[in-house]
Tab-separated table of C-alpha atoms in Angstrom:
chain	number	residue	atom	x	y	z
A	1	UNK	CA	-14.686	105.834	107.506
A	2	UNK	CA	-13.487	102.417	106.475
A	3	UNK	CA	-15.831	102.366	103.513
A	4	UNK	CA	-14.669	105.794	102.320
A	5	UNK	CA	-11.035	104.681	102.429
A	6	UNK	CA	-11.798	101.564	100.404
A	7	UNK	CA	-13.590	103.666	97.776
A	8	UNK	CA	-10.554	105.925	97.469
A	9	UNK	CA	-8.210	102.973	97.044
A	10	UNK	CA	-10.448	101.501	94.398
A	11	UNK	CA	-10.495	104.784	92.536
A	12	UNK	CA	-6.697	105.083	92.634
A	13	UNK	CA	-6.262	101.533	91.382
A	14	UNK	CA	-8.615	102.185	88.497
A	15	UNK	CA	-6.659	105.292	87.495
A	16	UNK	CA	-3.361	103.391	87.607
A	17	UNK	CA	-4.793	100.647	85.431
A	18	UNK	CA	-6.100	103.183	82.923
A	19	UNK	CA	-2.800	105.026	82.893
A	20	UNK	CA	-0.861	101.792	82.302
A	21	UNK	CA	-3.265	100.839	79.532
A	22	UNK	CA	-2.827	104.236	77.833
A	23	UNK	CA	0.944	103.977	78.093
A	24	UNK	CA	0.862	100.510	76.575
A	25	UNK	CA	-1.308	101.739	73.696
A	26	UNK	CA	1.097	104.668	73.123
A	27	UNK	CA	4.062	102.264	72.942
A	28	UNK	CA	2.193	100.086	70.471
A	29	UNK	CA	1.495	103.124	68.297
A	30	UNK	CA	5.152	104.144	68.388
A	31	UNK	CA	6.227	100.610	67.502
A	32	UNK	CA	3.807	100.540	64.603
A	33	UNK	CA	5.182	103.876	63.348
A	34	UNK	CA	8.798	102.704	63.640
A	35	UNK	CA	7.980	99.630	61.592
A	36	UNK	CA	7.018	101.847	58.644
A	37	UNK	CA	10.005	104.190	58.876
A	38	UNK	CA	13.268	103.300	56.954
A	39	UNK	CA	16.201	102.494	59.103
A	40	UNK	CA	19.421	104.499	58.577
A	41	UNK	CA	22.526	102.347	58.846
A	42	UNK	CA	25.653	104.190	59.979
A	43	UNK	CA	28.956	102.393	59.837
A	44	UNK	CA	31.256	103.417	62.560
A	45	UNK	CA	34.864	102.303	62.361
A	46	UNK	CA	36.132	102.228	65.922
A	47	UNK	CA	39.732	102.011	64.663
A	48	UNK	CA	39.501	105.190	62.616
A	49	UNK	CA	40.881	107.937	64.736
A	50	UNK	CA	42.193	110.176	61.838
A	51	UNK	CA	40.824	113.710	61.913
A	52	UNK	CA	38.734	114.862	58.889
A	53	UNK	CA	41.439	117.279	57.705
A	54	UNK	CA	43.931	114.393	57.473
A	55	UNK	CA	41.417	112.354	55.490
A	56	UNK	CA	41.072	115.173	52.934
A	57	UNK	CA	44.858	115.426	52.607
A	58	UNK	CA	45.152	111.685	52.050
A	59	UNK	CA	42.412	111.790	49.383
A	60	UNK	CA	44.137	114.708	47.656
A	61	UNK	CA	47.443	112.824	47.690
A	62	UNK	CA	45.833	109.787	46.079
A	63	UNK	CA	44.269	112.009	43.423
A	64	UNK	CA	47.639	113.639	42.656
A	65	UNK	CA	49.333	110.235	42.400
A	66	UNK	CA	46.627	108.997	40.058
A	67	UNK	CA	47.070	112.014	37.781
A	68	UNK	CA	50.843	111.640	37.898
A	69	UNK	CA	50.652	107.977	36.881
A	70	UNK	CA	48.310	108.916	34.029
A	71	UNK	CA	50.699	111.622	32.817
A	72	UNK	CA	53.675	109.238	33.012
A	73	UNK	CA	51.792	106.788	30.786
A	74	UNK	CA	51.191	109.555	28.218
A	75	UNK	CA	54.856	110.602	28.252
A	76	UNK	CA	55.998	106.987	27.864
A	77	UNK	CA	53.630	106.496	24.928
A	78	UNK	CA	54.942	109.631	23.204
A	79	UNK	CA	58.545	108.516	23.685
A	80	UNK	CA	57.726	105.117	22.226
A	81	UNK	CA	56.013	106.722	19.226
A	82	UNK	CA	58.971	109.036	18.577
A	83	UNK	CA	61.335	106.077	18.748
A	84	UNK	CA	59.248	104.123	16.243
A	85	UNK	CA	59.099	107.098	13.863
A	86	UNK	CA	62.868	107.554	14.130
A	87	UNK	CA	63.403	103.886	13.272
A	88	UNK	CA	61.040	104.165	10.298
A	89	UNK	CA	62.952	107.195	9.007
A	90	UNK	CA	66.209	105.294	9.322
A	91	UNK	CA	64.779	102.360	7.362
A	92	UNK	CA	63.495	104.726	4.689
A	93	UNK	CA	66.873	106.467	4.372
A	94	UNK	CA	68.598	103.115	4.074
A	95	UNK	CA	66.554	102.400	0.942
A	96	UNK	CA	65.546	98.955	2.168
A	97	UNK	CA	61.847	98.551	2.932
A	98	UNK	CA	62.348	95.113	4.475
A	99	UNK	CA	63.732	96.591	7.663
A	100	UNK	CA	67.302	95.341	7.198
A	101	UNK	CA	68.967	98.733	6.987
A	102	UNK	CA	72.478	99.795	6.173
A	103	UNK	CA	74.699	101.458	8.699
A	104	UNK	CA	73.319	104.876	9.517
A	105	UNK	CA	75.450	107.989	9.707
A	106	UNK	CA	74.958	111.362	11.299
A	107	UNK	CA	74.164	114.470	9.270
A	108	UNK	CA	77.583	115.836	10.110
A	109	UNK	CA	79.262	112.742	8.693
A	110	UNK	CA	77.139	112.809	5.514
A	111	UNK	CA	77.900	116.499	5.028
A	112	UNK	CA	81.619	115.822	5.372
A	113	UNK	CA	81.320	112.909	2.938
A	114	UNK	CA	79.558	115.117	0.358
A	115	UNK	CA	82.226	117.774	0.736
A	116	UNK	CA	84.939	115.184	0.207
A	117	UNK	CA	83.273	113.884	-2.974
A	118	UNK	CA	82.850	117.395	-4.412
A	119	UNK	CA	86.461	118.340	-3.689
A	120	UNK	CA	87.659	115.104	-5.220
A	121	UNK	CA	85.529	115.717	-8.339
A	122	UNK	CA	87.173	119.096	-8.801
A	123	UNK	CA	90.578	117.394	-9.119
A	124	UNK	CA	89.776	114.084	-10.825
A	125	UNK	CA	86.215	114.134	-12.155
A	126	UNK	CA	84.867	115.665	-15.362
A	127	UNK	CA	84.566	119.442	-15.202
A	128	UNK	CA	81.570	121.579	-16.055
A	129	UNK	CA	81.949	125.307	-16.593
A	130	UNK	CA	79.123	127.841	-16.728
A	131	UNK	CA	80.064	130.794	-18.887
A	132	UNK	CA	78.494	133.843	-17.190
A	133	UNK	CA	80.064	136.471	-19.413
A	134	UNK	CA	76.775	137.196	-21.243
A	135	UNK	CA	74.621	138.166	-18.258
A	136	UNK	CA	74.867	141.912	-18.967
A	137	UNK	CA	72.323	141.464	-21.770
A	138	UNK	CA	69.683	139.861	-19.536
A	139	UNK	CA	66.785	141.500	-17.713
A	140	UNK	CA	66.386	141.237	-13.928
A	141	UNK	CA	63.709	138.571	-14.393
A	142	UNK	CA	65.990	136.523	-16.651
A	143	UNK	CA	68.862	136.977	-14.200
A	144	UNK	CA	66.715	135.693	-11.336
A	145	UNK	CA	65.787	132.625	-13.373
A	146	UNK	CA	69.449	131.943	-14.075
A	147	UNK	CA	70.235	132.192	-10.338
A	148	UNK	CA	67.516	129.604	-9.657
A	149	UNK	CA	68.969	127.305	-12.338
A	150	UNK	CA	72.407	127.531	-10.724
A	151	UNK	CA	70.863	126.505	-7.391
A	152	UNK	CA	69.164	123.450	-8.956
A	153	UNK	CA	72.334	122.479	-10.806
A	154	UNK	CA	74.392	122.616	-7.612
A	155	UNK	CA	71.771	120.589	-5.738
A	156	UNK	CA	71.855	117.863	-8.397
A	157	UNK	CA	75.642	117.751	-8.241
A	158	UNK	CA	75.595	117.344	-4.440
A	159	UNK	CA	73.252	114.364	-4.715
A	160	UNK	CA	75.140	112.726	-7.572
A	161	UNK	CA	77.086	109.528	-6.932
A	162	UNK	CA	79.673	110.796	-9.426
A	163	UNK	CA	79.698	114.588	-9.183
A	164	UNK	CA	81.334	117.059	-11.553
A	165	UNK	CA	83.799	119.779	-10.719
A	166	UNK	CA	81.739	122.979	-11.152
A	167	UNK	CA	83.200	126.314	-12.304
A	168	UNK	CA	81.467	129.692	-12.552
A	169	UNK	CA	83.551	131.848	-14.877
A	170	UNK	CA	83.049	135.475	-15.870
A	171	UNK	CA	81.184	135.799	-12.549
A	172	UNK	CA	81.410	139.451	-11.447
A	173	UNK	CA	80.823	139.915	-7.698
A	174	UNK	CA	79.537	143.452	-8.201
A	175	UNK	CA	77.010	142.288	-10.806
A	176	UNK	CA	73.270	141.671	-10.574
A	177	UNK	CA	73.603	137.898	-10.967
A	178	UNK	CA	75.872	137.668	-7.921
A	179	UNK	CA	73.383	139.646	-5.836
A	180	UNK	CA	70.504	137.440	-7.023
A	181	UNK	CA	72.427	134.245	-6.242
A	182	UNK	CA	73.136	135.446	-2.703
A	183	UNK	CA	69.545	136.611	-2.230
A	184	UNK	CA	67.786	133.550	-3.650
A	185	UNK	CA	70.125	130.689	-2.775
A	186	UNK	CA	70.639	129.832	0.897
A	187	UNK	CA	74.277	129.141	1.651
A	188	UNK	CA	75.438	130.286	-1.781
A	189	UNK	CA	78.642	131.779	-0.377
A	190	UNK	CA	79.566	128.292	0.887
A	191	UNK	CA	78.940	126.460	-2.390
A	192	UNK	CA	81.784	124.080	-3.196
A	193	UNK	CA	82.365	125.560	-6.650
A	194	UNK	CA	85.140	127.547	-8.242
A	195	UNK	CA	83.901	131.051	-9.044
A	196	UNK	CA	86.019	133.649	-10.790
A	197	UNK	CA	85.707	136.771	-12.897
A	198	UNK	CA	88.270	135.286	-15.284
A	199	UNK	CA	87.100	133.912	-18.627
A	200	UNK	CA	87.121	130.147	-19.102
A	201	UNK	CA	89.357	130.751	-22.147
A	202	UNK	CA	92.126	131.853	-19.792
A	203	UNK	CA	91.420	129.202	-17.184
A	204	UNK	CA	91.536	125.953	-19.164
A	205	UNK	CA	93.772	124.600	-21.951
A	206	UNK	CA	92.223	125.405	-25.297
A	207	UNK	CA	92.183	121.800	-26.553
A	208	UNK	CA	90.237	120.556	-23.514
A	209	UNK	CA	87.238	122.875	-23.997
A	210	UNK	CA	83.985	121.648	-25.543
A	211	UNK	CA	81.199	124.221	-25.766
A	212	UNK	CA	77.774	122.572	-25.520
A	213	UNK	CA	75.198	124.270	-27.746
A	214	UNK	CA	71.999	122.921	-29.360
A	215	UNK	CA	73.048	124.429	-32.704
A	216	UNK	CA	76.206	122.325	-33.076
A	217	UNK	CA	76.564	119.755	-35.855
A	218	UNK	CA	78.574	117.449	-33.602
A	219	UNK	CA	76.804	114.922	-31.372
A	220	UNK	CA	78.113	114.329	-27.866
A	221	UNK	CA	78.744	110.594	-27.726
A	222	UNK	CA	80.514	110.206	-24.387
A	223	UNK	CA	81.888	112.169	-21.430
A	224	UNK	CA	85.639	112.478	-21.242
A	225	UNK	CA	86.976	113.142	-17.701
A	226	UNK	CA	89.862	115.098	-19.226
A	227	UNK	CA	87.610	117.544	-21.045
A	228	UNK	CA	85.913	120.716	-19.796
A	229	UNK	CA	82.272	121.055	-20.866
A	230	UNK	CA	81.089	124.649	-21.094
A	231	UNK	CA	77.451	125.783	-20.851
A	232	UNK	CA	76.374	129.266	-21.806
A	233	UNK	CA	74.828	130.889	-18.718
A	234	UNK	CA	72.118	132.652	-20.653
A	235	UNK	CA	68.364	132.927	-20.136
A	236	UNK	CA	67.037	134.693	-23.197
A	237	UNK	CA	63.252	135.066	-23.339
A	238	UNK	CA	63.545	136.981	-26.595
A	239	UNK	CA	65.012	133.782	-28.137
A	240	UNK	CA	68.049	135.157	-29.927
A	241	UNK	CA	69.176	132.156	-31.906
A	242	UNK	CA	72.683	130.703	-31.963
A	243	UNK	CA	74.182	133.145	-29.450
A	244	UNK	CA	76.335	130.523	-27.726
A	245	UNK	CA	77.160	128.790	-31.024
A	246	UNK	CA	78.478	131.998	-32.560
A	247	UNK	CA	80.570	132.720	-29.456
A	248	UNK	CA	82.144	129.278	-29.606
A	249	UNK	CA	82.897	129.584	-33.325
A	250	UNK	CA	84.369	133.061	-32.922
A	251	UNK	CA	86.897	131.612	-30.488
A	252	UNK	CA	87.571	128.495	-32.589
A	253	UNK	CA	86.247	126.100	-29.929
A	254	UNK	CA	84.998	122.555	-30.288
A	255	UNK	CA	81.213	122.323	-30.035
A	256	UNK	CA	78.774	119.509	-29.354
A	257	UNK	CA	75.068	118.982	-28.724
A	258	UNK	CA	73.120	116.446	-26.721
A	259	UNK	CA	71.889	113.434	-28.764
A	260	UNK	CA	68.225	114.437	-28.492
A	261	UNK	CA	67.433	113.818	-32.166
A	262	UNK	CA	69.179	110.457	-32.094
A	263	UNK	CA	67.175	109.008	-29.186
A	264	UNK	CA	64.002	111.101	-29.045
A	265	UNK	CA	61.204	112.058	-31.415
A	266	UNK	CA	58.722	114.883	-31.516
A	267	UNK	CA	55.550	114.149	-29.632
A	268	UNK	CA	52.197	115.500	-30.765
A	269	UNK	CA	50.944	118.233	-28.466
A	270	UNK	CA	48.251	120.912	-28.543
A	271	UNK	CA	50.670	123.821	-28.934
A	272	UNK	CA	52.765	121.972	-31.540
A	273	UNK	CA	55.821	123.114	-29.579
A	274	UNK	CA	59.216	121.395	-29.847
A	275	UNK	CA	62.485	122.806	-28.506
A	276	UNK	CA	65.957	121.395	-27.973
A	277	UNK	CA	67.004	124.422	-25.906
A	278	UNK	CA	67.338	123.335	-22.266
A	279	UNK	CA	68.061	125.240	-19.083
A	280	UNK	CA	71.566	124.767	-17.717
A	281	UNK	CA	70.302	122.597	-14.840
A	282	UNK	CA	68.428	120.356	-17.316
A	283	UNK	CA	71.550	119.919	-19.450
A	284	UNK	CA	73.490	119.084	-16.318
A	285	UNK	CA	70.902	116.476	-15.255
A	286	UNK	CA	71.411	114.771	-18.623
A	287	UNK	CA	75.205	114.827	-18.307
A	288	UNK	CA	75.215	113.735	-14.670
A	289	UNK	CA	72.797	110.848	-15.253
A	290	UNK	CA	74.773	109.631	-18.254
A	291	UNK	CA	78.014	109.863	-16.269
A	292	UNK	CA	76.506	107.502	-13.692
A	293	UNK	CA	74.582	105.121	-15.980
A	294	UNK	CA	76.229	105.383	-19.427
A	295	UNK	CA	72.733	105.257	-20.890
A	296	UNK	CA	71.644	108.140	-23.130
A	297	UNK	CA	67.936	107.160	-23.120
A	298	UNK	CA	67.899	107.168	-19.305
A	299	UNK	CA	69.889	110.398	-19.183
A	300	UNK	CA	67.666	112.215	-21.686
A	301	UNK	CA	64.551	111.074	-19.882
A	302	UNK	CA	65.955	112.541	-16.653
A	303	UNK	CA	66.773	115.949	-18.141
A	304	UNK	CA	64.448	116.642	-21.064
A	305	UNK	CA	61.071	117.590	-19.643
A	306	UNK	CA	57.840	116.611	-21.474
A	307	UNK	CA	57.167	120.321	-21.987
A	308	UNK	CA	59.937	120.398	-24.591
A	309	UNK	CA	57.763	118.271	-26.876
A	310	UNK	CA	60.139	115.290	-27.141
A	311	UNK	CA	59.815	111.709	-25.901
A	312	UNK	CA	61.946	108.619	-26.245
A	313	UNK	CA	61.253	106.630	-29.390
A	314	UNK	CA	59.745	103.671	-27.528
A	315	UNK	CA	57.431	105.993	-25.558
A	316	UNK	CA	55.748	107.720	-28.502
A	317	UNK	CA	51.987	108.110	-28.055
A	318	UNK	CA	49.512	108.780	-30.828
């Protein structure tokens, strides 16, 4: 019996040893496997107790602030650019490219200043009258061209340092020319001009009237502020010669022509075209420039277009 018990104990011990050895080998295998597996590092902030929903809100708020700051930068840049452009425009209007500009005025002030100059010219400056009594003989196309010339003439007078007092005489409000002026010229009803259906012969003293016509034998040498210079408001594409000259002579008026022949010469051109007949706005540009500069060459260069076939004597090209 004793021997049987010893054998059993020995068997149990052997099994325990084998079991321990197998467990040790299993642990070694697991250790070897863990050595070849990558470790995942997880940072845990023990102080962070904010719920996930609050984290998302905070992230969204930061994103909104970032976009807002970006937009504010864009707006500030645009404002700065507009300010720089405004300053450049002011320098350009001052006429001084060095940046030292004259005192700037508002549009309202400049408009009032222009109005004051035009009203003053009507009383004290030289007077220019456009005789519109011959418009019944013009076609609608010719009438439209005359309306455009009146617009250009008025624009030149507004810009002039020394404007003229402008009169539109023989101007019938129920006529085609009136309708074309209103249709084609913005603000025509507010033009600072004297318009009347009365003839210029009844409006001005006879001795003060000088009718400007290219067919006159008399050369206009200077501009007298006490005289009234009359232009025939006529666009005649059929080129009826001496219409305005004959009208002036029939009424016994003084006549004069611009000194084109005295300061200009015919220039060679392909069409061999030369004409001293100018549109009323071109004649006015000559008169207005001379009134400001007292230089006929400069005045004629401003009003006589190259298409007329004339150039100043010192500008002749072969």
